[in-house]
CSV table of C-alpha atoms and ligand atoms in Angstrom, one decimal:
chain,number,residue,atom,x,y,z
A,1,UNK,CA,5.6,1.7,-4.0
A,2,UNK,CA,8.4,4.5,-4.1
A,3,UNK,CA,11.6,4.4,-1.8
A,4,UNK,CA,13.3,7.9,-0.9
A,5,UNK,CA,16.8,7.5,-2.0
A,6,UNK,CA,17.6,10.3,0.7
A,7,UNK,CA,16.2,8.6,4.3
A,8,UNK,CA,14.6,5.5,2.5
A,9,UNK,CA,11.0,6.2,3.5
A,10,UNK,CA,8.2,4.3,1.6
A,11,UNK,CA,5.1,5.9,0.4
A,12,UNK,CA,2.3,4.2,-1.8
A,13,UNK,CA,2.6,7.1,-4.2
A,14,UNK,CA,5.3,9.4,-4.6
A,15,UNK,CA,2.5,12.7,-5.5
A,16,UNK,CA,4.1,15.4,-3.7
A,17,UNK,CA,8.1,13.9,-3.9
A,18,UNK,CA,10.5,14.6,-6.6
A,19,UNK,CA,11.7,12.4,-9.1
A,20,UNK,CA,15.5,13.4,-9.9
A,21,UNK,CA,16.7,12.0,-12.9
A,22,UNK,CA,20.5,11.0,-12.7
A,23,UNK,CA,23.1,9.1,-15.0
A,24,UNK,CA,22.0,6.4,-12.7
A,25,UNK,CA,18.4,6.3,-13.6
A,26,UNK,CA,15.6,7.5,-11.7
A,27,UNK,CA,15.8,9.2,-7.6
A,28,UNK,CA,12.9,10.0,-5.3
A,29,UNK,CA,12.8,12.3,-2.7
A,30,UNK,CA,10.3,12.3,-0.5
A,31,UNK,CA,8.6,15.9,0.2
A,32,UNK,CA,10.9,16.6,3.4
A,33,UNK,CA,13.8,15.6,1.6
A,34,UNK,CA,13.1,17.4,-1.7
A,35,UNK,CA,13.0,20.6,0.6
A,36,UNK,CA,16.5,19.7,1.4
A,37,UNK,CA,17.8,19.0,-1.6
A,38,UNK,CA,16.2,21.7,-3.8
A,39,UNK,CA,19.0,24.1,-3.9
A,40,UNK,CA,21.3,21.3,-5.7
A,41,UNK,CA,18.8,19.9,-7.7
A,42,UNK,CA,16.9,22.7,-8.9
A,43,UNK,CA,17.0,23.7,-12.3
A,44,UNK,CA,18.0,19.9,-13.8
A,45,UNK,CA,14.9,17.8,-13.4
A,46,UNK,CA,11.6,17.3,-15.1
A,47,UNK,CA,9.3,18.1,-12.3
A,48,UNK,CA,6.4,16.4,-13.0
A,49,UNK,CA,4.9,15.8,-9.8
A,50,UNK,CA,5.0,19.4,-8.7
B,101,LIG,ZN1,13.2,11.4,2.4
């Protein structure tokens, strides 16, 4: 179970979110939010679910 750290929506499995890594730990974003967020997050994280 994986919590959006942007609008806090569950999912069972976060295939298709993106997992930021931060000085904080680990962020999800859920697939609407990663659209959001990609221009200031792209280019820094491991994107493994892509
Ligand atoms: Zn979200």
């Amino acid at each position: 179970m994986v919590s959006c750290t942007s609008c806090g929506t569950t999912a069972e499995s976060p295939l298709g979110w993106t997992t930021d890594v931060t000085e904080r730990g680990l962020r999800h974003l859920c697939d609407r939010c990663s659209r959001d967020n990609i221009r200031s997050i792209e280019g820094r994280l491991d994107q493994v679910y892509w």
